[in-house]
PDB file of N, CA, C and O in Angstrom:
ATOM      1  N   UNK G 103      81.087 130.247 105.605  1.00 67.00           N
ATOM      2  CA  UNK G 103      80.536 131.357 106.649  1.00 67.00           C
ATOM      3  C   UNK G 103      79.371 130.473 107.562  1.00 67.00           C
ATOM      4  O   UNK G 103      78.168 129.724 106.936  1.00 67.00           O
ATOM      5  N   UNK G 104      79.576 129.905 109.186  1.00 78.00           N
ATOM      6  CA  UNK G 104      78.598 128.896 110.217  1.00 78.00           C
ATOM      7  C   UNK G 104      77.846 130.135 110.580  1.00 78.00           C
ATOM      8  O   UNK G 104      78.430 131.688 110.900  1.00 78.00           O
ATOM      9  N   UNK G 105      76.877 129.840 111.212  1.00 78.00           N
ATOM     10  CA  UNK G 105      75.681 130.730 111.814  1.00 78.00           C
ATOM     11  C   UNK G 105      75.698 131.063 113.182  1.00 78.00           C
ATOM     12  O   UNK G 105      76.206 132.064 113.209  1.00 78.00           O
ATOM     13  N   UNK G 106      77.379 130.338 113.941  1.00 84.00           N
ATOM     14  CA  UNK G 106      77.453 131.317 114.896  1.00 84.00           C
ATOM     15  C   UNK G 106      78.357 132.635 114.952  1.00 84.00           C
ATOM     16  O   UNK G 106      78.344 133.505 114.836  1.00 84.00           O
ATOM     17  N   UNK G 107      79.607 132.286 113.646  1.00 86.00           N
ATOM     18  CA  UNK G 107      79.754 133.464 113.098  1.00 86.00           C
ATOM     19  C   UNK G 107      79.861 134.969 112.585  1.00 86.00           C
ATOM     20  O   UNK G 107      79.169 135.808 112.708  1.00 86.00           O
ATOM     21  N   UNK G 108      78.782 134.322 112.246  1.00 84.00           N
ATOM     22  CA  UNK G 108      77.331 135.283 111.478  1.00 84.00           C
ATOM     23  C   UNK G 108      76.612 136.131 112.506  1.00 84.00           C
ATOM     24  O   UNK G 108      76.307 137.289 112.375  1.00 84.00           O
ATOM     25  N   UNK G 109      75.974 135.176 113.351  1.00 82.00           N
ATOM     26  CA  UNK G 109      75.476 135.552 115.217  1.00 82.00           C
ATOM     27  C   UNK G 109      76.444 136.571 115.579  1.00 82.00           C
ATOM     28  O   UNK G 109      76.162 137.849 116.093  1.00 82.00           O
ATOM     29  N   UNK G 110      77.624 136.707 115.885  1.00 85.00           N
ATOM     30  CA  UNK G 110      78.796 136.800 116.511  1.00 85.00           C
ATOM     31  C   UNK G 110      78.761 138.587 115.334  1.00 85.00           C
ATOM     32  O   UNK G 110      78.816 139.196 115.932  1.00 85.00           O
ATOM     33  N   UNK G 111      78.602 138.197 114.264  1.00 84.00           N
ATOM     34  CA  UNK G 111      79.468 140.215 113.045  1.00 84.00           C
ATOM     35  C   UNK G 111      77.635 140.558 114.084  1.00 84.00           C
ATOM     36  O   UNK G 111      78.066 141.717 114.175  1.00 84.00           O
ATOM     37  N   UNK G 112      76.797 140.382 113.704  1.00 84.00           N
ATOM     38  CA  UNK G 112      75.450 140.194 114.229  1.00 84.00           C
ATOM     39  C   UNK G 112      75.534 141.797 115.167  1.00 84.00           C
ATOM     40  O   UNK G 112      74.830 142.583 115.404  1.00 84.00           O
ATOM     41  N   UNK G 113      75.725 140.146 116.273  1.00 82.00           N
ATOM     42  CA  UNK G 113      75.515 141.600 117.197  1.00 82.00           C
ATOM     43  C   UNK G 113      76.222 142.221 117.101  1.00 82.00           C
ATOM     44  O   UNK G 113      75.795 143.433 118.265  1.00 82.00           O
ATOM     45  N   UNK G 114      77.396 142.495 116.703  1.00 85.00           N
ATOM     46  CA  UNK G 114      78.807 143.269 116.834  1.00 85.00           C
ATOM     47  C   UNK G 114      77.831 144.547 116.879  1.00 85.00           C
ATOM     48  O   UNK G 114      78.459 145.687 116.755  1.00 85.00           O
ATOM     49  N   UNK G 115      77.763 144.464 115.507  1.00 82.00           N
ATOM     50  CA  UNK G 115      77.196 145.777 114.626  1.00 82.00           C
ATOM     51  C   UNK G 115      75.617 145.641 114.943  1.00 82.00           C
ATOM     52  O   UNK G 115      74.923 147.046 114.145  1.00 82.00           O
ATOM     53  N   UNK G 116      75.456 145.614 116.050  1.00 84.00           N
ATOM     54  CA  UNK G 116      73.471 145.437 116.069  1.00 84.00           C
ATOM     55  C   UNK G 116      73.618 145.602 118.030  1.00 84.00           C
ATOM     56  O   UNK G 116      72.712 145.202 118.429  1.00 84.00           O
ATOM     57  N   UNK G 117      74.173 147.082 117.943  1.00 83.00           N
ATOM     58  CA  UNK G 117      74.320 147.076 119.743  1.00 83.00           C
ATOM     59  C   UNK G 117      73.034 147.065 120.185  1.00 83.00           C
ATOM     60  O   UNK G 117      73.013 146.276 121.122  1.00 83.00           O
ATOM     61  N   UNK G 118      71.665 147.788 120.050  1.00 84.00           N
ATOM     62  CA  UNK G 118      70.518 147.806 120.908  1.00 84.00           C
ATOM     63  C   UNK G 118      69.676 146.977 120.391  1.00 84.00           C
ATOM     64  O   UNK G 118      68.992 146.745 121.159  1.00 84.00           O
ATOM     65  N   UNK G 119      70.340 145.678 119.398  1.00 84.00           N
ATOM     66  CA  UNK G 119      69.379 144.363 119.611  1.00 84.00           C
ATOM     67  C   UNK G 119      70.303 142.824 120.511  1.00 84.00           C
ATOM     68  O   UNK G 119      70.058 141.965 120.334  1.00 84.00           O
ATOM     69  N   UNK G 120      71.126 143.773 120.998  1.00 77.00           N
ATOM     70  CA  UNK G 120      72.261 142.741 122.331  1.00 77.00           C
ATOM     71  C   UNK G 120      71.432 141.687 123.468  1.00 77.00           C
ATOM     72  O   UNK G 120      71.801 140.734 122.964  1.00 77.00           O
ATOM     73  N   UNK G 121      69.754 142.312 123.549  1.00 79.00           N
ATOM     74  CA  UNK G 121      69.513 141.684 124.319  1.00 79.00           C
ATOM     75  C   UNK G 121      68.272 140.154 124.036  1.00 79.00           C
ATOM     76  O   UNK G 121      68.274 139.599 124.960  1.00 79.00           O
ATOM     77  N   UNK G 122      68.462 140.583 122.607  1.00 84.00           N
ATOM     78  CA  UNK G 122      67.442 139.938 121.726  1.00 84.00           C
ATOM     79  C   UNK G 122      68.077 138.596 121.113  1.00 84.00           C
ATOM     80  O   UNK G 122      69.224 138.362 120.973  1.00 84.00           O
ATOM     81  N   UNK G 123      67.278 137.285 120.675  1.00 86.00           N
ATOM     82  CA  UNK G 123      67.322 136.119 120.373  1.00 86.00           C
ATOM     83  C   UNK G 123      67.613 136.437 118.728  1.00 86.00           C
ATOM     84  O   UNK G 123      67.117 137.172 118.073  1.00 86.00           O
ATOM     85  N   UNK G 124      68.502 136.328 118.841  1.00 87.00           N
ATOM     86  CA  UNK G 124      69.249 136.176 117.656  1.00 87.00           C
ATOM     87  C   UNK G 124      68.217 135.231 116.686  1.00 87.00           C
ATOM     88  O   UNK G 124      68.688 134.101 117.134  1.00 87.00           O
ATOM     89  N   UNK G 125      69.100 134.638 115.421  1.00 88.00           N
ATOM     90  CA  UNK G 125      68.083 133.604 114.682  1.00 88.00           C
ATOM     91  C   UNK G 125      68.460 133.370 113.287  1.00 88.00           C
ATOM     92  O   UNK G 125      68.636 135.029 112.643  1.00 88.00           O
ATOM     93  N   UNK G 126      69.723 133.005 112.387  1.00 89.00           N
ATOM     94  CA  UNK G 126      69.798 132.876 110.964  1.00 89.00           C
ATOM     95  C   UNK G 126      69.410 131.708 110.423  1.00 89.00           C
ATOM     96  O   UNK G 126      69.018 130.315 110.757  1.00 89.00           O
ATOM     97  N   UNK G 127      68.833 132.398 109.316  1.00 91.00           N
ATOM     98  CA  UNK G 127      68.016 131.136 108.230  1.00 91.00           C
ATOM     99  C   UNK G 127      68.639 131.417 107.299  1.00 91.00           C
ATOM    100  O   UNK G 127      68.781 132.407 106.436  1.00 91.00           O
ATOM    101  N   UNK G 128      69.538 130.107 106.809  1.00 90.00           N
ATOM    102  CA  UNK G 128      69.559 130.560 104.955  1.00 90.00           C
ATOM    103  C   UNK G 128      68.849 130.744 103.827  1.00 90.00           C
ATOM    104  O   UNK G 128      68.084 129.888 103.829  1.00 90.00           O
ATOM    105  N   UNK G 129      69.075 131.415 103.231  1.00 90.00           N
ATOM    106  CA  UNK G 129      68.300 131.864 102.031  1.00 90.00           C
ATOM    107  C   UNK G 129      68.986 130.677 100.758  1.00 90.00           C
ATOM    108  O   UNK G 129      69.814 131.250 100.304  1.00 90.00           O
ATOM    109  N   UNK G 130      67.858 130.222 100.110  1.00 83.00           N
ATOM    110  CA  UNK G 130      68.131 128.948  99.410  1.00 83.00           C
ATOM    111  C   UNK G 130      69.138 129.836  97.673  1.00 83.00           C
ATOM    112  O   UNK G 130      69.425 129.346  97.413  1.00 83.00           O
ATOM    113  N   UNK G 131      68.523 131.203  97.356  1.00 73.00           N
ATOM    114  CA  UNK G 131      68.931 131.604  96.414  1.00 73.00           C
ATOM    115  C   UNK G 131      69.689 131.729  96.636  1.00 73.00           C
ATOM    116  O   UNK G 131      70.829 133.074  97.475  1.00 73.00           O
ATOM    117  N   UNK G 132      70.752 131.863  95.511  1.00 62.00           N
ATOM    118  CA  UNK G 132      72.352 132.190  95.815  1.00 62.00           C
ATOM    119  C   UNK G 132      73.118 132.631  94.413  1.00 62.00           C
ATOM    120  O   UNK G 132      73.015 133.011  93.259  1.00 62.00           O
ATOM    121  N   UNK G 133      74.720 132.354  94.281  1.00 67.00           N
ATOM    122  CA  UNK G 133      74.413 133.016  92.522  1.00 67.00           C
ATOM    123  C   UNK G 133      76.081 133.235  92.500  1.00 67.00           C
ATOM    124  O   UNK G 133      76.623 134.023  93.487  1.00 67.00           O
ATOM    125  N   UNK G 134      76.745 132.387  92.064  1.00 67.00           N
ATOM    126  CA  UNK G 134      78.730 132.489  91.777  1.00 67.00           C
ATOM    127  C   UNK G 134      78.926 132.466  92.761  1.00 67.00           C
ATOM    128  O   UNK G 134      80.166 133.197  93.533  1.00 67.00           O
ATOM    129  N   UNK G 135      78.909 131.895  93.865  1.00 74.00           N
ATOM    130  CA  UNK G 135      79.675 131.439  95.631  1.00 74.00           C
ATOM    131  C   UNK G 135      78.947 132.007  96.009  1.00 74.00           C
ATOM    132  O   UNK G 135      79.602 132.097  97.137  1.00 74.00           O
ATOM    133  N   UNK G 136      78.279 132.882  96.717  1.00 79.00           N
ATOM    134  CA  UNK G 136      77.555 134.263  97.219  1.00 79.00           C
ATOM    135  C   UNK G 136      76.285 132.863  98.015  1.00 79.00           C
ATOM    136  O   UNK G 136      76.184 132.478  97.590  1.00 79.00           O
ATOM    137  N   UNK G 137      76.622 133.223  99.589  1.00 85.00           N
ATOM    138  CA  UNK G 137      75.700 132.859  99.843  1.00 85.00           C
ATOM    139  C   UNK G 137      74.574 134.129 100.880  1.00 85.00           C
ATOM    140  O   UNK G 137      75.087 134.772 101.264  1.00 85.00           O
ATOM    141  N   UNK G 138      73.797 133.619 100.655  1.00 88.00           N
ATOM    142  CA  UNK G 138      72.655 134.273 101.634  1.00 88.00           C
ATOM    143  C   UNK G 138      71.933 134.442 103.174  1.00 88.00           C
ATOM    144  O   UNK G 138      71.565 132.856 102.733  1.00 88.00           O
ATOM    145  N   UNK G 139      71.895 135.059 103.898  1.00 90.00           N
ATOM    146  CA  UNK G 139      71.115 134.371 104.674  1.00 90.00           C
ATOM    147  C   UNK G 139      70.014 135.642 105.759  1.00 90.00           C
ATOM    148  O   UNK G 139      70.588 136.724 105.931  1.00 90.00           O
ATOM    149  N   UNK G 140      68.976 135.350 105.776  1.00 92.00           N
ATOM    150  CA  UNK G 140      68.447 136.477 107.098  1.00 92.00           C
ATOM    151  C   UNK G 140      68.785 136.296 108.731  1.00 92.00           C
ATOM    152  O   UNK G 140      68.428 135.008 109.038  1.00 92.00           O
ATOM    153  N   UNK G 141      69.147 137.312 109.968  1.00 90.00           N
ATOM    154  CA  UNK G 141      69.934 137.344 110.562  1.00 90.00           C
ATOM    155  C   UNK G 141      67.938 137.910 111.631  1.00 90.00           C
ATOM    156  O   UNK G 141      67.936 138.568 110.840  1.00 90.00           O
ATOM    157  N   UNK G 142      67.503 137.110 112.380  1.00 90.00           N
ATOM    158  CA  UNK G 142      66.859 137.694 112.995  1.00 90.00           C
ATOM    159  C   UNK G 142      67.118 138.316 114.204  1.00 90.00           C
ATOM    160  O   UNK G 142      68.016 137.546 115.008  1.00 90.00           O
ATOM    161  N   UNK G 143      66.561 139.564 114.935  1.00 88.00           N
ATOM    162  CA  UNK G 143      67.017 139.746 116.042  1.00 88.00           C
ATOM    163  C   UNK G 143      65.923 139.971 117.130  1.00 88.00           C
ATOM    164  O   UNK G 143      65.053 141.402 116.917  1.00 88.00           O
ATOM    165  N   UNK G 144      64.944 139.149 117.458  1.00 85.00           N
ATOM    166  CA  UNK G 144      63.805 139.623 118.147  1.00 85.00           C
ATOM    167  C   UNK G 144      62.762 140.171 117.175  1.00 85.00           C
ATOM    168  O   UNK G 144      62.542 140.533 116.499  1.00 85.00           O
ATOM    169  N   UNK G 145      62.591 141.427 118.096  1.00 87.00           N
ATOM    170  CA  UNK G 145      61.362 142.257 117.723  1.00 87.00           C
ATOM    171  C   UNK G 145      62.213 143.686 117.514  1.00 87.00           C
ATOM    172  O   UNK G 145      61.632 144.094 116.518  1.00 87.00           O
ATOM    173  N   UNK G 146      63.442 143.559 116.956  1.00 86.00           N
ATOM    174  CA  UNK G 146      64.181 144.727 116.550  1.00 86.00           C
ATOM    175  C   UNK G 146      64.135 144.555 115.264  1.00 86.00           C
ATOM    176  O   UNK G 146      65.200 145.545 114.393  1.00 86.00           O
ATOM    177  N   UNK G 147      63.595 143.216 113.795  1.00 87.00           N
ATOM    178  CA  UNK G 147      64.153 142.955 112.749  1.00 87.00           C
ATOM    179  C   UNK G 147      64.978 142.525 112.197  1.00 87.00           C
ATOM    180  O   UNK G 147      65.055 141.025 113.752  1.00 87.00           O
ATOM    181  N   UNK G 148      64.698 142.362 111.210  1.00 88.00           N
ATOM    182  CA  UNK G 148      65.963 141.651 110.350  1.00 88.00           C
ATOM    183  C   UNK G 148      66.801 142.072 109.218  1.00 88.00           C
ATOM    184  O   UNK G 148      66.307 143.282 109.104  1.00 88.00           O
ATOM    185  N   UNK G 149      67.808 141.569 109.198  1.00 86.00           N
ATOM    186  CA  UNK G 149      68.231 142.240 107.710  1.00 86.00           C
ATOM    187  C   UNK G 149      69.452 140.890 107.333  1.00 86.00           C
ATOM    188  O   UNK G 149      68.873 140.115 107.582  1.00 86.00           O
ATOM    189  N   UNK G 150      69.245 140.697 105.969  1.00 87.00           N
ATOM    190  CA  UNK G 150      70.105 140.285 105.069  1.00 87.00           C
ATOM    191  C   UNK G 150      71.573 140.407 105.061  1.00 87.00           C
ATOM    192  O   UNK G 150      72.528 141.128 104.539  1.00 87.00           O
ATOM    193  N   UNK G 151      72.112 139.041 104.981  1.00 86.00           N
ATOM    194  CA  UNK G 151      73.667 139.078 105.176  1.00 86.00           C
ATOM    195  C   UNK G 151      74.339 138.167 103.737  1.00 86.00           C
ATOM    196  O   UNK G 151      73.304 137.206 103.803  1.00 86.00           O
ATOM    197  N   UNK G 152      75.486 138.950 103.763  1.00 82.00           N
ATOM    198  CA  UNK G 152      75.934 137.561 102.105  1.00 82.00           C
ATOM    199  C   UNK G 152      77.252 137.503 102.492  1.00 82.00           C
ATOM    200  O   UNK G 152      77.719 138.331 103.201  1.00 82.00           O
ATOM    201  N   UNK G 153      78.089 136.205 101.178  1.00 81.00           N
ATOM    202  CA  UNK G 153      78.877 135.790 102.201  1.00 81.00           C
ATOM    203  C   UNK G 153      79.592 135.367 100.829  1.00 81.00           C
ATOM    204  O   UNK G 153      79.084 134.177 100.079  1.00 81.00           O
ATOM    205  N   UNK G 154      80.539 135.617 100.887  1.00 76.00           N
ATOM    206  CA  UNK G 154      81.846 135.170  99.233  1.00 76.00           C
ATOM    207  C   UNK G 154      82.860 135.464  99.259  1.00 76.00           C
ATOM    208  O   UNK G 154      83.124 136.443 100.346  1.00 76.00           O
ATOM    209  N   UNK G 155      83.714 135.153  98.575  1.00 71.00           N
ATOM    210  CA  UNK G 155      84.793 134.723  98.575  1.00 71.00           C
ATOM    211  C   UNK G 155      84.992 135.167  97.193  1.00 71.00           C
ATOM    212  O   UNK G 155      84.774 135.971  96.208  1.00 71.00           O
ATOM    213  N   UNK G 156      86.030 135.624  97.064  1.00 70.00           N
ATOM    214  CA  UNK G 156      86.917 136.185  95.415  1.00 70.00           C
ATOM    215  C   UNK G 156      87.484 135.857  94.922  1.00 70.00           C
ATOM    216  O   UNK G 156      88.294 135.643  93.778  1.00 70.00           O
ATOM    217  N   UNK G 157      86.978 134.180  95.072  1.00 75.00           N
ATOM    218  CA  UNK G 157      87.895 133.344  93.848  1.00 75.00           C
ATOM    219  C   UNK G 157      86.722 133.727  92.368  1.00 75.00           C
ATOM    220  O   UNK G 157      87.480 133.512  91.706  1.00 75.00           O
ATOM    221  N   UNK G 158      86.068 134.392  92.135  1.00 73.00           N
ATOM    222  CA  UNK G 158      85.267 134.783  90.320  1.00 73.00           C
ATOM    223  C   UNK G 158      85.059 136.077  91.069  1.00 73.00           C
ATOM    224  O   UNK G 158      85.142 136.890  91.866  1.00 73.00           O
ATOM    225  N   UNK G 159      86.252 136.235  89.726  1.00 74.00           N
ATOM    226  CA  UNK G 159      86.085 137.741  89.824  1.00 74.00           C
ATOM    227  C   UNK G 159      84.702 138.304  90.131  1.00 74.00           C
ATOM    228  O   UNK G 159      84.998 139.429  90.593  1.00 74.00           O
ATOM    229  N   UNK G 160      83.829 138.259  89.562  1.00 73.00           N
ATOM    230  CA  UNK G 160      82.714 139.569  90.043  1.00 73.00           C
ATOM    231  C   UNK G 160      82.488 139.448  91.008  1.00 73.00           C
ATOM    232  O   UNK G 160      82.091 140.791  91.503  1.00 73.00           O
ATOM    233  N   UNK G 161      82.731 138.728  91.918  1.00 69.00           N
ATOM    234  CA  UNK G 161      82.504 138.834  93.745  1.00 69.00           C
ATOM    235  C   UNK G 161      83.316 139.883  94.087  1.00 69.00           C
ATOM    236  O   UNK G 161      82.832 139.866  95.342  1.00 69.00           O
ATOM    237  N   UNK G 162      84.270 139.666  93.449  1.00 69.00           N
ATOM    238  CA  UNK G 162      85.454 141.387  94.112  1.00 69.00           C
ATOM    239  C   UNK G 162      84.564 142.494  94.000  1.00 69.00           C
ATOM    240  O   UNK G 162      84.856 143.637  94.472  1.00 69.00           O
ATOM    241  N   UNK G 163      83.830 142.915  92.818  1.00 71.00           N
ATOM    242  CA  UNK G 163      82.820 144.084  92.606  1.00 71.00           C
ATOM    243  C   UNK G 163      81.685 144.069  93.270  1.00 71.00           C
ATOM    244  O   UNK G 163      80.405 144.351  92.666  1.00 71.00           O
ATOM    245  N   UNK G 164      80.560 142.468  93.284  1.00 66.00           N
ATOM    246  CA  UNK G 164      79.222 142.858  93.954  1.00 66.00           C
ATOM    247  C   UNK G 164      78.804 144.143  95.026  1.00 66.00           C
ATOM    248  O   UNK G 164      77.810 144.128  95.157  1.00 66.00           O
ATOM    249  N   UNK G 165      79.572 143.983  96.176  1.00 67.00           N
ATOM    250  CA  UNK G 165      79.010 144.996  96.838  1.00 67.00           C
ATOM    251  C   UNK G 165      79.486 146.368  95.788  1.00 67.00           C
ATOM    252  O   UNK G 165      78.176 147.190  96.323  1.00 67.00           O
ATOM    253  N   UNK G 166      80.096 147.056  95.536  1.00 71.00           N
ATOM    254  CA  UNK G 166      79.808 148.489  95.044  1.00 71.00           C
ATOM    255  C   UNK G 166      78.865 147.991  93.501  1.00 71.00           C
ATOM    256  O   UNK G 166      77.697 148.923  93.798  1.00 71.00           O
ATOM    257  N   UNK G 167      78.494 147.120  93.452  1.00 70.00           N
ATOM    258  CA  UNK G 167      77.091 146.623  92.524  1.00 70.00           C
ATOM    259  C   UNK G 167      75.478 146.816  92.712  1.00 70.00           C
ATOM    260  O   UNK G 167      75.037 147.455  92.625  1.00 70.00           O
ATOM    261  N   UNK G 168      76.034 145.827  94.739  1.00 65.00           N
ATOM    262  CA  UNK G 168      74.515 145.224  95.043  1.00 65.00           C
ATOM    263  C   UNK G 168      74.131 146.790  95.739  1.00 65.00           C
ATOM    264  O   UNK G 168      72.813 147.092  96.500  1.00 65.00           O
TER     265      UNK G 168
END
């Protein structure tokens, strides 16, 4: 998943921060094909996004476990 796609998703789910400057920073730790990103929305704060495929069996259950 690329940064522009992550920003598009974040903006659509964070309407109160629409006018903020958004940035995406990859977080180097990951595992089992998962990649983590910190999305910053100006003074509104930040959130962590995870991107993964279901190629590995444990990834299909990741959201339930996490």
